[in-house]
Short mmCIF file of C-alpha atoms and ligand atoms in Angstrom, two decimals:
data_model
loop_
_atom_site.label_atom_id
_atom_site.label_comp_id
_atom_site.label_asym_id
_atom_site.label_seq_id
_atom_site.Cartn_x
_atom_site.Cartn_y
_atom_site.Cartn_z
CA MET A 251 -19.07 -14.10 -2.45
CA ASP A 252 -21.62 -13.05 0.17
CA ALA A 253 -19.27 -11.37 2.70
CA MET A 254 -15.65 -10.42 2.87
CA LEU A 255 -13.39 -8.96 5.63
CA VAL A 256 -10.96 -6.17 4.47
CA THR A 257 -8.38 -5.43 7.17
CA GLY A 258 -6.65 -2.14 6.79
CA GLY A 259 -9.66 -0.83 4.81
CA ALA A 260 -9.28 2.72 6.03
CA GLY A 261 -5.84 3.09 4.57
CA PHE A 262 -4.76 4.06 1.08
CA ILE A 263 -5.14 0.88 -1.00
CA GLY A 264 -7.66 -0.67 1.35
CA SER A 265 -10.17 2.14 1.10
CA ASN A 266 -9.84 2.02 -2.70
CA PHE A 267 -10.37 -1.68 -2.60
CA VAL A 268 -13.51 -1.37 -0.45
CA ARG A 269 -15.00 1.15 -2.90
CA TYR A 270 -14.13 -1.10 -5.77
CA ALA A 271 -15.75 -4.14 -4.15
CA LEU A 272 -18.89 -2.38 -3.17
CA ASN A 273 -19.30 -0.96 -6.64
CA ARG A 274 -18.46 -4.05 -8.53
CA TYR A 275 -20.36 -6.65 -6.37
CA PRO A 276 -23.76 -5.26 -5.48
CA ASP A 277 -24.61 -8.37 -3.35
CA THR A 278 -21.45 -8.49 -1.37
CA GLN A 279 -21.23 -7.37 2.43
CA VAL A 280 -17.91 -5.68 3.23
CA VAL A 281 -16.55 -5.70 6.81
CA VAL A 282 -13.63 -3.41 7.51
CA LEU A 283 -11.39 -3.94 10.53
CA ASP A 284 -8.96 -1.07 10.95
CA ALA A 285 -6.99 0.28 13.92
CA LEU A 286 -7.00 3.80 12.53
CA THR A 287 -3.25 4.37 13.10
CA TYR A 288 -1.71 7.51 11.93
CA ALA A 289 -2.13 6.19 8.38
CA GLY A 290 -5.74 5.11 8.69
CA ASN A 291 -8.40 7.72 8.12
CA LEU A 292 -12.12 7.10 8.26
CA SER A 293 -12.69 9.89 5.87
CA ASN A 294 -11.14 7.78 3.19
CA LEU A 295 -14.43 5.75 3.19
CA ASP A 296 -16.70 8.85 3.24
CA ASP A 297 -18.30 8.03 -0.09
CA SER A 298 -19.14 4.51 1.03
CA LYS A 299 -20.23 5.33 4.60
CA ASP A 300 -23.98 5.35 3.73
CA SER A 301 -23.91 1.90 2.22
CA ASP A 302 -25.83 -0.78 4.24
CA ARG A 303 -23.41 -3.32 2.90
CA LEU A 304 -20.42 -1.74 4.80
CA ARG A 305 -19.70 -2.42 8.44
CA PHE A 306 -16.75 -0.69 10.01
CA ILE A 307 -15.10 -2.03 13.04
CA GLN A 308 -12.31 -0.02 14.80
CA GLY A 309 -9.88 -2.77 15.92
CA ASP A 310 -6.50 -4.33 15.82
CA ILE A 311 -5.43 -7.27 13.87
CA ARG A 312 -3.18 -8.34 16.81
CA ASP A 313 -6.35 -8.61 19.01
CA ARG A 314 -7.77 -12.05 18.85
CA SER A 315 -11.27 -11.18 20.04
CA GLN A 316 -11.68 -8.21 17.77
CA VAL A 317 -10.37 -10.36 14.78
CA ASP A 318 -12.84 -13.16 15.66
CA GLU A 319 -15.75 -10.77 15.76
CA ALA A 320 -14.87 -9.22 12.42
CA MET A 321 -14.09 -12.61 10.64
CA ARG A 322 -17.06 -14.52 11.87
CA GLY A 323 -19.33 -15.39 8.85
CA VAL A 324 -17.14 -13.98 6.06
CA GLU A 325 -15.91 -16.29 3.25
CA ALA A 326 -12.90 -14.30 2.27
CA VAL A 327 -10.30 -12.12 4.03
CA VAL A 328 -8.07 -9.50 2.22
CA ASN A 329 -5.36 -8.36 4.56
CA PHE A 330 -4.15 -4.76 3.79
CA ALA A 331 -3.46 -3.86 7.40
CA ALA A 332 0.24 -3.00 7.94
CA GLU A 333 2.75 -0.49 8.85
CA SER A 334 3.68 0.48 5.30
CA HIS A 335 6.54 3.06 5.04
CA VAL A 336 10.08 1.89 4.61
CA ASP A 337 11.50 5.17 6.02
CA ARG A 338 9.59 4.77 9.31
CA SER A 339 10.74 1.12 9.53
CA ILE A 340 14.27 2.26 9.35
CA LEU A 341 13.62 4.89 12.16
CA ASP A 342 11.92 2.22 14.34
CA PRO A 343 11.22 -1.34 13.16
CA SER A 344 9.30 -2.80 16.17
CA SER A 345 5.77 -1.84 15.20
CA PHE A 346 6.43 -3.39 11.71
CA ILE A 347 7.15 -6.79 13.33
CA GLU A 348 4.25 -6.40 15.61
CA THR A 349 1.62 -5.67 13.03
CA ASN A 350 3.00 -7.11 9.73
CA TYR A 351 4.05 -10.42 11.26
CA ASN A 352 2.35 -11.02 14.71
CA GLY A 353 -0.88 -9.53 13.36
CA VAL A 354 -0.84 -11.79 10.34
CA ASN A 355 -0.27 -14.65 12.67
CA VAL A 356 -3.58 -13.78 14.63
CA LEU A 357 -5.44 -13.35 11.31
CA LEU A 358 -4.20 -16.70 9.97
CA GLU A 359 -5.10 -18.46 13.15
CA ALA A 360 -8.72 -17.10 13.15
CA ALA A 361 -9.05 -17.91 9.36
CA ARG A 362 -8.00 -21.48 10.05
CA ARG A 363 -10.50 -21.92 13.00
CA LEU A 364 -13.40 -20.23 11.23
CA GLU A 365 -12.58 -22.11 7.95
CA VAL A 366 -12.42 -19.13 5.71
CA LYS A 367 -12.55 -20.02 2.00
CA ARG A 368 -9.92 -17.51 0.67
CA PHE A 369 -7.32 -15.62 2.57
CA LEU A 370 -5.41 -13.08 0.48
CA GLN A 371 -2.28 -11.55 1.95
CA VAL A 372 -1.33 -8.21 0.33
CA SER A 373 2.43 -8.25 -0.10
CA THR A 374 5.04 -6.25 -1.95
CA ASP A 375 7.58 -6.42 -4.53
CA GLU A 376 10.15 -5.33 -1.86
CA VAL A 377 10.31 -8.90 -0.70
CA TYR A 378 12.67 -9.64 -3.59
CA GLY A 379 15.14 -7.02 -2.49
CA HIS A 380 16.58 -4.79 -5.11
CA VAL A 381 17.03 -6.04 -8.55
CA PRO A 382 19.91 -4.37 -10.52
CA ALA A 383 18.84 -6.02 -13.78
CA GLY A 384 16.13 -8.28 -15.16
CA LEU A 385 12.73 -9.03 -13.84
CA SER A 386 11.69 -10.86 -10.57
CA ALA A 387 9.53 -13.94 -11.02
CA GLU A 388 7.48 -15.43 -8.31
CA GLY A 389 9.84 -18.41 -7.85
CA ASP A 390 12.86 -16.13 -7.11
CA PRO A 391 14.37 -16.14 -3.74
CA LEU A 392 12.91 -13.62 -1.24
CA ALA A 393 15.86 -11.33 -0.23
CA PRO A 394 14.37 -8.39 1.61
CA ARG A 395 16.80 -5.61 2.66
CA ASN A 396 14.86 -3.18 5.04
CA PRO A 397 12.80 -3.96 8.19
CA TYR A 398 9.53 -3.26 6.36
CA ALA A 399 10.31 -5.58 3.49
CA ALA A 400 11.68 -8.32 5.96
CA SER A 401 8.50 -8.10 7.92
CA LYS A 402 6.26 -8.48 4.81
CA ALA A 403 8.45 -11.44 3.60
CA ALA A 404 8.14 -13.07 6.94
CA ALA A 405 4.34 -12.72 6.90
CA GLU A 406 4.25 -14.28 3.40
CA LEU A 407 6.25 -17.31 4.57
CA LEU A 408 4.01 -17.79 7.58
CA ALA A 409 0.85 -17.53 5.35
CA GLN A 410 2.39 -20.12 2.87
CA SER A 411 3.12 -22.48 5.81
CA TYR A 412 -0.64 -22.28 6.75
CA TYR A 413 -1.41 -23.34 3.22
CA ILE A 414 0.99 -26.30 3.30
CA THR A 415 0.31 -27.39 6.91
CA TYR A 416 -3.30 -26.77 7.40
CA GLY A 417 -4.58 -26.40 3.85
CA LEU A 418 -5.83 -22.79 4.44
CA PRO A 419 -6.51 -21.33 0.90
CA VAL A 420 -3.93 -18.67 1.05
CA LEU A 421 -3.24 -16.30 -1.96
CA ILE A 422 -0.43 -13.72 -2.08
CA THR A 423 -0.10 -10.72 -4.15
CA ARG A 424 3.23 -8.77 -4.56
CA GLY A 425 2.30 -5.33 -5.73
CA GLY A 426 4.57 -2.64 -7.14
CA ASN A 427 4.58 1.06 -5.93
CA THR A 428 1.10 2.19 -5.91
CA VAL A 429 -0.21 5.76 -6.41
CA GLY A 430 -3.61 7.34 -6.57
CA PRO A 431 -6.24 9.01 -4.36
CA TYR A 432 -6.04 8.91 -0.59
CA GLN A 433 -2.33 8.03 -0.20
CA TYR A 434 -1.00 9.35 2.98
CA PRO A 435 1.51 12.13 1.98
CA GLU A 436 4.80 10.38 3.28
CA LYS A 437 5.27 8.13 0.13
CA VAL A 438 7.26 9.76 -2.51
CA LEU A 439 4.52 10.82 -5.08
CA PRO A 440 2.08 12.40 -2.61
CA LEU A 441 4.81 13.96 -0.61
CA PHE A 442 6.34 15.55 -3.88
CA ILE A 443 2.91 16.80 -4.97
CA THR A 444 1.88 18.32 -1.64
CA ASN A 445 5.37 19.90 -1.06
CA ALA A 446 5.17 21.39 -4.56
CA LEU A 447 1.64 22.70 -3.95
CA GLU A 448 2.98 24.54 -0.83
CA TYR A 449 6.15 25.66 -2.65
CA LYS A 450 8.43 23.54 -0.43
CA PRO A 451 11.43 21.61 -1.65
CA LEU A 452 11.06 18.13 -3.03
CA PRO A 453 13.57 15.90 -1.24
CA VAL A 454 15.17 13.53 -3.67
CA TYR A 455 17.21 10.72 -1.98
CA GLY A 456 21.01 10.37 -2.92
CA ASP A 457 21.63 11.22 -6.51
CA GLY A 458 18.01 10.53 -7.57
CA SER A 459 18.81 7.50 -9.79
CA ALA A 460 16.91 4.85 -7.95
CA VAL A 461 13.87 3.79 -10.01
CA ARG A 462 10.42 2.58 -9.19
CA SER A 463 7.65 1.24 -11.56
CA TYR A 464 4.39 2.76 -10.58
CA LEU A 465 1.00 1.19 -10.51
CA TYR A 466 -2.37 2.96 -10.31
CA VAL A 467 -4.41 2.02 -7.27
CA GLU A 468 -7.38 1.11 -9.37
CA ASP A 469 -5.24 -1.36 -11.26
CA HIS A 470 -3.85 -2.78 -8.05
CA CYS A 471 -7.43 -3.26 -6.72
CA SER A 472 -8.58 -5.03 -9.82
CA ALA A 473 -5.53 -7.35 -9.75
CA ILE A 474 -6.19 -8.31 -6.08
CA ASP A 475 -9.86 -8.84 -6.87
CA ARG A 476 -8.83 -11.24 -9.84
CA VAL A 477 -6.42 -13.13 -7.73
CA LEU A 478 -8.93 -13.48 -4.92
CA ARG A 479 -11.48 -15.02 -7.23
CA ASN A 480 -9.39 -16.96 -9.84
CA GLY A 481 -5.93 -17.37 -8.25
CA GLN A 482 -4.50 -20.69 -7.39
CA PRO A 483 -4.37 -21.27 -3.59
CA GLY A 484 -0.75 -21.54 -2.34
CA SER A 485 0.49 -19.20 -5.13
CA ALA A 486 1.98 -15.69 -5.22
CA TYR A 487 1.25 -13.21 -8.02
CA ASN A 488 3.40 -10.18 -9.06
CA VAL A 489 1.30 -7.18 -9.77
CA GLY A 490 2.80 -4.22 -11.44
CA THR A 491 3.87 -2.24 -14.58
CA ASN A 492 7.18 -1.78 -16.30
CA CYS A 493 7.41 1.98 -16.43
CA GLU A 494 10.70 2.70 -14.78
CA VAL A 495 10.92 6.31 -13.38
CA SER A 496 13.85 7.68 -11.33
CA GLY A 497 13.32 9.83 -8.24
CA ARG A 498 14.94 12.74 -10.03
CA ASP A 499 12.64 12.50 -13.08
CA LEU A 500 9.52 12.07 -10.86
CA ALA A 501 10.38 15.39 -9.05
CA ASP A 502 10.96 17.08 -12.39
CA ARG A 503 7.58 15.85 -13.80
CA VAL A 504 5.55 16.93 -10.70
CA LEU A 505 7.19 20.41 -10.72
CA GLU A 506 6.49 20.72 -14.52
CA ILE A 507 2.83 19.67 -14.22
CA LEU A 508 2.14 22.03 -11.33
CA ASP A 509 4.06 24.89 -13.11
CA ARG A 510 6.43 25.21 -10.00
CA PRO A 511 10.20 26.34 -10.22
CA ALA A 512 12.53 23.54 -11.15
CA ASN A 513 14.94 24.54 -8.40
CA LEU A 514 12.40 23.19 -5.71
CA ARG A 515 14.05 19.85 -6.53
CA GLU A 516 16.59 19.24 -3.65
CA PHE A 517 19.00 16.32 -3.21
CA VAL A 518 19.06 15.06 0.40
CA PRO A 519 21.04 12.23 2.09
CA ASP A 520 20.18 8.85 0.71
CA ARG A 521 18.09 6.25 2.48
CA SER A 522 20.09 3.65 4.35
CA GLY A 523 20.11 0.35 2.37
CA HIS A 524 18.13 2.08 -0.43
CA ASP A 525 16.82 -0.53 -2.94
CA LEU A 526 17.84 0.93 -6.25
CA ARG A 527 15.36 -0.90 -8.47
CA TYR A 528 12.35 -3.29 -8.25
CA ALA A 529 11.14 -4.83 -11.61
CA LEU A 530 8.35 -7.48 -11.95
CA ASP A 531 7.47 -10.17 -14.35
CA CYS A 532 3.69 -10.09 -14.30
CA GLY A 533 3.07 -13.02 -16.60
CA ARG A 534 1.26 -15.08 -13.95
CA VAL A 535 -1.30 -12.46 -13.09
CA GLN A 536 -1.69 -11.61 -16.76
CA SER A 537 -2.50 -15.29 -17.45
CA LEU A 538 -5.65 -14.79 -15.25
CA GLY A 539 -6.66 -12.05 -17.66
CA TRP A 540 -5.49 -8.94 -15.74
CA ARG A 541 -3.92 -6.06 -17.48
CA PRO A 542 -3.23 -2.55 -16.04
CA ALA A 543 -5.54 0.00 -17.59
CA PHE A 544 -3.47 3.21 -16.64
CA ASP A 545 -0.09 4.21 -18.15
CA PHE A 546 2.41 6.36 -16.30
CA ASP A 547 1.46 9.62 -17.73
CA THR A 548 -2.17 9.08 -17.02
CA MET A 549 -1.71 7.94 -13.41
CA LEU A 550 0.66 10.85 -12.78
CA LYS A 551 -1.69 13.47 -13.90
CA GLY A 552 -4.66 11.78 -12.39
CA THR A 553 -2.93 11.61 -8.98
CA VAL A 554 -1.69 15.28 -9.26
CA GLN A 555 -5.31 16.41 -10.12
CA TRP A 556 -6.73 14.50 -7.14
CA TYR A 557 -4.41 16.25 -4.62
CA VAL A 558 -5.15 19.64 -6.31
CA ASP A 559 -8.92 18.96 -5.83
CA HIS A 560 -8.65 17.56 -2.27
CA GLN A 561 -6.53 20.11 -0.33
CA PRO A 562 -8.48 19.97 2.89
CA TRP A 563 -7.89 16.20 3.07
CA TRP A 564 -4.07 16.41 2.90
CA GLN A 565 -3.72 19.70 4.72
CA GLU A 566 -5.41 18.31 7.76
CA ILE A 567 -2.93 15.34 7.82
CA ARG A 568 0.12 17.62 7.25
CA ASN A 569 -0.97 19.88 10.14
CA GLU A 570 -1.06 16.99 12.61
CA ASP A 571 1.66 16.96 15.18
CA SER A 572 2.56 13.33 14.33
CA TYR A 573 3.10 14.18 10.63
CA ARG A 574 5.26 17.18 11.58
CA SER A 575 7.38 15.36 14.07
CA TYR A 576 7.92 12.50 11.57
CA TYR A 577 8.86 15.09 8.75
CA ARG A 578 11.36 16.82 11.18
CA LYS A 579 13.02 13.51 12.07
CA GLN A 580 13.26 12.21 8.61
CA TYR A 581 14.09 15.37 6.66
CA HIS A 582 15.75 17.77 9.06
CA GLU A 583 17.37 15.77 11.86
CA ARG A 584 18.66 12.78 9.89
P1 LIG B 1144 -1.53 2.42 4.50
O1 LIG B 1144 -0.42 2.74 5.44
O2 LIG B 1144 -2.06 3.61 3.77
O3 LIG B 1144 -2.73 1.64 5.29
C1 LIG B 1144 -2.46 0.73 6.30
C2 LIG B 1144 -3.86 0.59 7.05
O4 LIG B 1144 -3.62 -0.33 8.02
C3 LIG B 1144 -4.20 1.90 7.76
O5 LIG B 1144 -5.63 2.19 7.66
C4 LIG B 1144 -3.97 1.55 9.27
O6 LIG B 1144 -4.80 2.19 10.14
C5 LIG B 1144 -4.18 0.03 9.24
N1 LIG B 1144 -3.39 -0.67 10.31
C6 LIG B 1144 -2.07 -0.56 10.62
N2 LIG B 1144 -1.82 -1.34 11.66
C7 LIG B 1144 -3.01 -2.01 12.01
C8 LIG B 1144 -3.29 -3.00 12.98
N3 LIG B 1144 -2.33 -3.51 13.81
N4 LIG B 1144 -4.57 -3.51 12.97
C9 LIG B 1144 -5.44 -3.05 12.19
N5 LIG B 1144 -5.23 -2.03 11.20
C10 LIG B 1144 -4.02 -1.60 11.22
O7 LIG B 1144 -0.99 1.28 3.58
P2 LIG B 1144 -1.19 1.02 2.04
O8 LIG B 1144 -0.24 1.85 1.17
O9 LIG B 1144 -2.62 1.20 1.71
O10 LIG B 1144 -0.77 -0.45 1.96
C11 LIG B 1144 -1.73 -1.49 2.14
C12 LIG B 1144 -1.08 -2.87 2.09
O11 LIG B 1144 -0.58 -2.96 0.74
C13 LIG B 1144 0.08 -3.09 3.07
O12 LIG B 1144 0.04 -4.41 3.49
C14 LIG B 1144 1.31 -2.86 2.12
O13 LIG B 1144 2.37 -3.64 2.74
C15 LIG B 1144 0.89 -3.42 0.88
N6 LIG B 1144 1.48 -2.71 -0.37
C16 LIG B 1144 1.55 -1.31 -0.38
C17 LIG B 1144 2.10 -0.72 -1.62
C18 LIG B 1144 2.25 0.70 -1.86
O14 LIG B 1144 2.80 1.17 -2.74
N7 LIG B 1144 1.55 1.55 -0.99
C19 LIG B 1144 2.58 -1.63 -2.60
C20 LIG B 1144 2.59 -2.98 -2.48
C21 LIG B 1144 1.97 -3.49 -1.28
P1 LIG B 1145 8.58 5.31 -1.34
O1 LIG B 1145 7.41 6.05 -1.84
O2 LIG B 1145 8.98 5.45 0.12
O3 LIG B 1145 8.37 3.75 -1.77
P2 LIG B 1145 9.44 2.51 -1.50
O4 LIG B 1145 8.73 1.67 -0.56
O5 LIG B 1145 9.38 1.78 -2.93
O6 LIG B 1145 10.73 2.96 -1.21
O7 LIG B 1145 9.90 5.69 -2.20
C1 LIG B 1145 9.85 5.54 -3.65
C2 LIG B 1145 11.19 6.06 -4.23
O8 LIG B 1145 11.34 7.38 -3.99
C3 LIG B 1145 12.46 5.34 -3.49
O9 LIG B 1145 13.52 5.17 -4.49
C4 LIG B 1145 12.86 6.46 -2.39
C5 LIG B 1145 12.58 7.71 -3.16
N1 LIG B 1145 12.16 8.84 -2.27
C6 LIG B 1145 12.76 10.03 -2.35
O10 LIG B 1145 13.68 10.22 -3.27
N2 LIG B 1145 12.45 11.08 -1.55
C7 LIG B 1145 11.46 10.92 -0.59
O11 LIG B 1145 11.15 11.88 0.27
C8 LIG B 1145 10.89 9.56 -0.47
C9 LIG B 1145 9.85 9.35 0.63
C10 LIG B 1145 11.18 8.60 -1.30
#
């Protein structure tokens, strides 16, 4: 692959994917298109910025001319650009519809016109809705239950329609809860770690029994790469692990690793429509030869250590007015 476009490449998973692709494919050019919203951060790409194979364009996936400029000449598109946080989607869904649905429509139209060879839409296990028992397989109905998940499910259906109607080679990955370096400290693990480092309470929703299965970002990137190259167009691929960890246990583990008092764990009002469990059957992506390399303990300790070693990165974010005002709304005024 000579050139690929990575949208949302200055965010958490996107920036890790850019690093992964530049290292793994020494002949590939990577174009990044990112609007640098509150969650995008050019410094996430600092260690790749001197590469002459990386071109960064600040732009919006909803903007046709910016998308055309970024997509011209590439063979593949990997779309990470999204509003990505469930709690923000509950506070205000409109930007989620705008970017996650309308933005994907603009990308698909450009990909069709420019005859892109592979279009990978990065989606989420949240499209299945919550799964009280058993595992979700790719053929299961989509039953999203919050505005974020609904906007991602809608984007998938639109992408799938471009495969069926126009023959655009669309691939979809449905990833689990991803953790690791450069995750904006509003998702649960970086929020718990950075609060613990500052001796602030760790807010556990409801009774803390909701579970998530965590996936290390490097494993998520290798799965996306595998599907991009070897996946069957028109298919979706679950990507995850089966380590089920409750919110309560996650808080306890973080406090234990950082040697902070156990009473920093604090139960707070539950998320509205909280999905209590996601669980994936990953047989299809495994049949392409993908396996996760990191178990829960290793990813947890690795992630904690990264935040310990990169305090200026997250302190700058946490000092921004936009972060403080979100935190106040979500945790003090709700
Ligand atoms: P993130 O919020 O860290 O990054 C999103 C990036 O998209 C940011 O750099 C932001 O600036 C950019 N962006 C937002 N709106 C844009 C727009 N209109 N135009 C251009 N760029 C825009 O998100 P993330 O956690 O890295 O997630 C990346 C993708 O992976 C998303 O599509 C998300 O739905 C999906 N996903 C995330 C997880 C997870 O656990 N984080 C799990 C499964 C799937
Ligand atoms: P989150 O990281 O927002 O991911 P998801 O999109 O899967 O909901 O939340 C993961 C889990 O952690 C979920 O069960 C909600 C819970 N949680 C808390 O208990 N406290 C928090 O402050 C946050 C952000 C999440």
